[in-house]
Coordinates of C-alpha atoms in Angstrom, one line a residue:
M1 CA 17.0 -0.8 53.0
P2 CA 16.9 1.6 56.0
P3 CA 15.3 5.0 55.5
P4 CA 17.8 7.6 54.3
T5 CA 19.2 10.3 56.5
A6 CA 20.0 13.8 55.4
N7 CA 23.7 14.5 55.3
V8 CA 25.2 18.0 55.3
G9 CA 23.6 19.9 52.4
Q10 CA 21.0 17.3 51.7
A11 CA 17.2 17.1 51.8
I12 CA 15.0 14.0 52.3
I13 CA 12.2 13.7 49.8
D14 CA 8.9 11.8 50.3
V15 CA 8.6 10.5 46.8
E16 CA 5.2 10.8 45.2
R17 CA 5.8 9.9 41.5
V18 CA 8.6 8.3 39.5
G19 CA 8.9 7.8 35.8
V20 CA 10.4 4.7 34.3
C21 CA 12.5 5.3 31.2
G22 CA 14.6 3.5 28.6
T23 CA 17.7 4.0 30.7
D24 CA 16.1 2.1 33.5
V25 CA 15.2 -0.7 31.2
E26 CA 18.8 -0.9 29.9
F27 CA 20.0 -1.4 33.4
F28 CA 17.4 -4.1 34.0
T29 CA 18.6 -5.9 30.8
G30 CA 22.3 -5.3 31.5
E31 CA 22.7 -3.4 28.2
M32 CA 23.5 0.0 29.8
Q33 CA 26.9 1.2 28.6
Y34 CA 27.8 2.6 32.0
L35 CA 28.0 -1.0 33.3
N36 CA 30.7 -1.8 30.7
E37 CA 32.6 1.4 31.4
G38 CA 32.7 1.0 35.1
H39 CA 30.6 4.1 35.9
A40 CA 27.8 1.9 37.4
R41 CA 27.5 -1.5 38.9
F42 CA 24.9 -3.7 40.5
P43 CA 23.1 -3.5 42.9
I44 CA 21.7 -0.2 41.9
R45 CA 18.4 1.6 42.8
L46 CA 16.9 3.2 39.7
G47 CA 14.7 6.2 39.2
H48 CA 15.7 9.7 38.0
E49 CA 12.4 11.2 36.8
W50 CA 10.6 12.1 40.1
S51 CA 8.6 14.5 42.2
G52 CA 7.8 14.7 45.9
T53 CA 7.8 16.8 49.0
V54 CA 10.7 17.7 51.3
S55 CA 10.2 16.1 54.7
A56 CA 13.6 16.7 56.3
V57 CA 16.8 18.7 55.8
G58 CA 20.4 18.2 56.8
E59 CA 22.9 20.6 58.4
G60 CA 23.4 23.8 56.5
V61 CA 20.1 23.6 54.6
D62 CA 17.5 26.4 55.0
E63 CA 14.5 25.0 56.7
H64 CA 12.2 26.9 54.3
W65 CA 12.6 23.8 52.0
L66 CA 10.5 21.8 54.5
G67 CA 7.1 21.0 53.0
R68 CA 8.0 22.3 49.6
R69 CA 6.9 20.3 46.5
V70 CA 10.0 19.7 44.3
T71 CA 11.7 17.8 41.6
G72 CA 15.4 17.6 41.0
D73 CA 18.4 17.5 38.7
T74 CA 19.7 14.0 37.8
M75 CA 23.3 15.3 37.2
L76 CA 25.2 15.9 40.4
G77 CA 28.5 17.5 39.6
C78 CA 31.5 17.8 41.9
G79 CA 31.0 21.6 42.2
I80 CA 34.6 22.5 42.0
C81 CA 36.0 21.5 38.6
R82 CA 36.2 23.9 35.7
R83 CA 33.1 22.5 34.0
C84 CA 31.0 22.8 37.2
R85 CA 32.2 26.4 37.8
K86 CA 31.1 27.3 34.3
G87 CA 27.6 25.9 34.9
N88 CA 28.2 22.6 33.1
Q89 CA 27.9 20.2 36.0
H90 CA 25.9 17.8 33.7
V91 CA 29.2 17.0 31.9
C92 CA 31.4 17.0 35.0
E93 CA 33.9 14.2 34.7
H94 CA 33.4 13.2 38.3
R95 CA 29.6 13.6 38.4
Y96 CA 27.1 11.3 40.0
E97 CA 23.9 10.7 38.1
L98 CA 20.9 10.0 40.3
G99 CA 19.9 6.4 40.0
I100 CA 22.3 5.9 37.1
R101 CA 26.0 6.6 37.7
G102 CA 28.4 6.4 40.6
G103 CA 26.1 4.4 43.0
F104 CA 23.9 7.4 44.0
H105 CA 20.6 5.9 44.9
G106 CA 17.6 6.8 42.8
A107 CA 13.9 7.6 43.4
L108 CA 12.3 4.2 43.2
A109 CA 11.7 4.1 46.9
E110 CA 9.5 5.7 49.5
Q111 CA 12.2 8.3 50.3
L112 CA 15.1 9.8 48.5
A113 CA 18.2 11.8 49.8
V114 CA 19.5 14.5 47.4
P115 CA 21.7 17.6 47.5
V116 CA 19.5 20.6 48.1
T117 CA 21.3 22.4 45.4
S118 CA 19.8 20.0 42.8
L119 CA 16.2 20.8 43.8
H120 CA 13.7 22.8 41.7
E121 CA 10.5 23.9 43.5
L122 CA 7.2 23.1 41.7
P123 CA 4.4 25.7 41.6
D124 CA 0.9 24.7 42.5
T125 CA -0.1 24.3 38.9
V126 CA 2.5 21.5 38.4
D127 CA 1.1 18.4 40.1
E128 CA 3.1 15.3 40.9
V129 CA 2.5 13.8 37.4
L130 CA 3.9 16.8 35.7
G131 CA 6.7 17.0 38.2
A132 CA 7.9 13.6 37.3
L133 CA 7.7 14.6 33.6
V134 CA 10.1 17.6 34.1
E135 CA 13.3 15.6 33.7
P136 CA 12.3 14.0 30.3
G137 CA 10.8 17.4 29.4
G138 CA 14.1 19.1 30.0
N139 CA 15.8 16.8 27.5
A140 CA 13.1 17.5 25.0
L141 CA 13.1 21.3 25.5
R142 CA 16.9 21.4 25.1
S143 CA 16.5 19.4 21.9
V144 CA 14.0 22.0 20.5
R145 CA 16.2 24.8 21.6
G146 CA 19.2 23.1 19.9
A147 CA 17.2 23.0 16.7
A148 CA 17.0 26.9 16.8
L149 CA 13.5 26.9 15.3
Q150 CA 11.7 30.0 14.2
P151 CA 7.9 30.3 14.1
G152 CA 6.7 28.6 10.9
D153 CA 9.8 26.4 10.6
R154 CA 9.2 22.7 9.7
V155 CA 10.8 20.2 12.0
L156 CA 10.9 16.4 11.7
I157 CA 11.2 14.3 14.9
L158 CA 12.5 10.7 14.6
G159 CA 11.1 8.4 17.3
P160 CA 7.6 8.5 18.9
G161 CA 8.9 7.7 22.4
T162 CA 8.5 10.1 25.4
I163 CA 11.4 12.4 24.4
G164 CA 10.3 12.6 20.8
L165 CA 6.6 13.3 21.7
L166 CA 7.6 15.9 24.3
A167 CA 9.9 17.6 21.7
G168 CA 6.9 17.7 19.3
L169 CA 4.7 19.4 21.9
F170 CA 7.4 21.9 22.8
A171 CA 8.1 22.7 19.1
K172 CA 4.4 23.0 18.4
A173 CA 4.0 25.4 21.3
Q174 CA 6.8 27.5 19.8
G175 CA 4.9 27.9 16.5
A176 CA 6.8 25.3 14.4
E177 CA 5.2 22.9 11.9
V178 CA 5.9 19.5 13.5
H179 CA 6.2 16.2 11.8
L180 CA 7.1 12.9 13.5
M181 CA 8.3 9.6 12.0
G182 CA 8.2 6.2 13.7
R183 CA 7.7 2.5 13.2
S184 CA 5.3 1.1 15.7
P185 CA 1.7 1.4 14.5
R186 CA 0.4 1.7 18.1
S187 CA 2.9 4.5 18.9
L188 CA 2.0 6.3 15.7
E189 CA -1.7 6.1 16.3
F190 CA -1.1 7.7 19.8
A191 CA 1.1 10.4 18.3
K192 CA -1.8 11.4 16.0
T193 CA -3.9 12.3 19.0
L194 CA -1.4 15.1 20.1
G195 CA -2.2 17.7 17.4
L196 CA 1.0 17.4 15.4
D197 CA 1.0 18.4 11.8
G198 CA 2.1 15.1 10.4
V199 CA 2.7 11.6 11.8
W200 CA 4.4 9.2 9.4
A201 CA 5.7 5.7 9.0
S202 CA 9.2 5.7 7.3
A203 CA 7.9 4.5 4.0
D204 CA 5.2 7.2 3.9
L205 CA 7.3 10.2 4.8
P206 CA 6.6 13.0 2.3
D207 CA 9.3 14.7 0.4
L208 CA 9.4 18.0 2.3
P209 CA 12.2 20.4 3.2
F210 CA 12.9 20.2 6.9
D211 CA 14.5 23.1 8.7
A212 CA 15.6 20.8 11.5
V213 CA 15.6 17.1 12.3
I214 CA 15.6 15.9 15.9
D215 CA 16.7 12.2 16.3
A216 CA 15.0 11.0 19.5
S217 CA 15.2 7.3 18.5
N218 CA 17.5 4.4 19.5
A219 CA 17.9 3.1 16.0
P220 CA 21.6 3.0 14.8
A221 CA 20.6 3.9 11.2
L222 CA 18.6 7.0 11.9
P223 CA 21.4 9.5 12.7
A224 CA 22.6 9.2 9.1
K225 CA 19.0 9.4 7.8
A226 CA 18.5 12.6 9.8
L227 CA 21.6 14.1 8.1
G228 CA 20.2 13.1 4.7
L229 CA 16.7 14.6 5.4
V230 CA 17.7 18.0 6.9
E231 CA 17.9 21.1 4.6
P232 CA 21.4 22.5 3.8
G233 CA 22.5 25.2 6.3
K234 CA 20.1 23.9 9.0
R235 CA 20.3 21.8 12.1
I236 CA 20.2 18.2 13.3
V237 CA 19.9 17.4 17.0
Y238 CA 20.9 14.0 18.4
V239 CA 19.2 13.2 21.8
G240 CA 18.5 9.5 21.2
L241 CA 21.2 6.8 21.9
A242 CA 21.4 3.5 20.1
G243 CA 22.6 0.4 21.7
S244 CA 25.4 0.1 19.1
P245 CA 27.5 2.7 17.3
S246 CA 25.7 4.9 14.8
M247 CA 27.6 6.4 11.9
I248 CA 27.3 9.6 9.9
D249 CA 29.4 10.8 6.9
T250 CA 31.0 14.0 8.0
R251 CA 31.6 14.8 4.4
T252 CA 27.8 15.2 4.0
L253 CA 27.7 17.2 7.2
A254 CA 30.3 19.6 5.8
L255 CA 29.1 19.8 2.2
K256 CA 25.5 20.5 3.4
D257 CA 26.8 23.1 5.9
V258 CA 24.7 21.5 8.6
T259 CA 25.1 22.1 12.4
A260 CA 24.9 19.0 14.5
V261 CA 23.9 19.3 18.2
G262 CA 24.3 16.7 20.9
I263 CA 22.1 16.7 23.9
L264 CA 23.1 14.7 27.0
S265 CA 20.9 15.8 29.9
A266 CA 17.9 17.8 31.0
S267 CA 19.9 20.0 33.5
P268 CA 19.8 23.3 31.6
G269 CA 16.2 22.8 30.5
L270 CA 14.5 22.0 33.8
A271 CA 13.5 25.5 34.8
G272 CA 12.1 26.3 31.4
T273 CA 10.2 23.0 31.4
I274 CA 8.6 23.8 34.7
E275 CA 7.6 27.2 33.4
L276 CA 5.9 25.8 30.3
Y277 CA 4.1 23.2 32.3
A278 CA 3.0 25.7 34.9
S279 CA 1.6 28.1 32.3
G280 CA -0.3 25.3 30.5
A281 CA 1.5 26.0 27.2
V282 CA 2.5 22.3 27.2
D283 CA 0.5 19.5 28.9
P284 CA 2.2 16.1 28.6
R285 CA 0.0 14.2 31.0
P286 CA -1.6 12.2 28.1
L287 CA 1.8 10.5 27.7
V288 CA 1.4 8.7 31.0
A289 CA -0.2 5.3 30.3
N290 CA -0.5 4.0 33.8
T291 CA 0.7 4.3 37.4
V292 CA 1.7 1.3 39.5
G293 CA 3.1 0.8 43.0
L294 CA 6.7 -0.4 43.7
D295 CA 5.5 -4.0 43.5
G296 CA 4.8 -3.4 39.8
V297 CA 8.2 -2.1 38.8
A298 CA 9.7 -5.4 37.7
G299 CA 6.8 -6.0 35.4
I300 CA 7.2 -2.6 33.8
L301 CA 10.9 -3.0 33.4
S302 CA 10.2 -6.4 31.7
G303 CA 8.0 -4.6 29.1
E304 CA 4.6 -5.4 30.6
R305 CA 1.7 -3.0 30.1
P306 CA -0.8 -3.5 33.0
D307 CA -4.4 -3.9 32.2
G308 CA -6.2 -0.7 31.7
S309 CA -3.1 1.1 30.4
G310 CA -3.5 4.0 28.0
A311 CA -1.7 4.3 24.7
G312 CA 1.0 6.7 25.9
P313 CA 4.7 5.6 26.2
K314 CA 5.3 6.5 29.8
M315 CA 4.8 4.4 32.9
H316 CA 4.8 6.0 36.4
V317 CA 5.3 4.6 39.8
D318 CA 3.7 5.9 43.0
P319 CA 5.6 4.5 46.0
R320 CA 2.6 5.3 48.2
L321 CA 0.4 2.7 46.5

């Protein structure tokens, strides 16, 4: 593909780091629901967790952005509809999603063109690794905020993937007692290294009262399990998406007086995530198992773990390699 050019209101980013996530894998396998719904089609260039440096700007963009280290929002709303005007561009009916929806090219390339309005500047204490972890961090931070935890509250997180582990780190930094449940022995062993209060296989989960349950899994049965595990009058947060419909009994939801919160995107959590990374309150770098060049992307999407990979769940791509 030719190098991108900056249209009106856009900036060109020299990409330094890109995270590969489950959504990218779903596109690679053809399971992504947007393909069935007509919101996306092949060919598509993936990559929505990224960091880099602004190298050029288009007409109408302040040149102070040149040379700035940045990351950016995935959700690109139309900017004029009622939802966008109210600050909810991440649920705009006509939105693009970078590297996901509407054919807007993603960051798995040497350069990326994005609206300057989507950019978030990175402070010096947030390197390119942390910068590419801001987008998943925003989802996790919103999930923890949705749980409305108070210091000393006990939260259970379902799923030891990137979002679940990040949610655990954010909740721990907020003073909560954090428990995590998963299936994969390798994932659970890694989770035990992060300082959480309890890491459990499903069969070993203790009978504890949980003030919140965050479902960050892709298992169709776990949304109902989350509802069963949470204390009456408390909260469940759904941020994970299963590949098939997952059911809950709304009678249980009502009779337990439980609040259910759905989380779609990182958008309202990006700035807060950058602040927590910058201060050192949360350091998610151990989650990155390895970094490959663009020539290693197909293997990563196929589920390969390159030699020398750590135990974390996240794979990064450096287009400069």
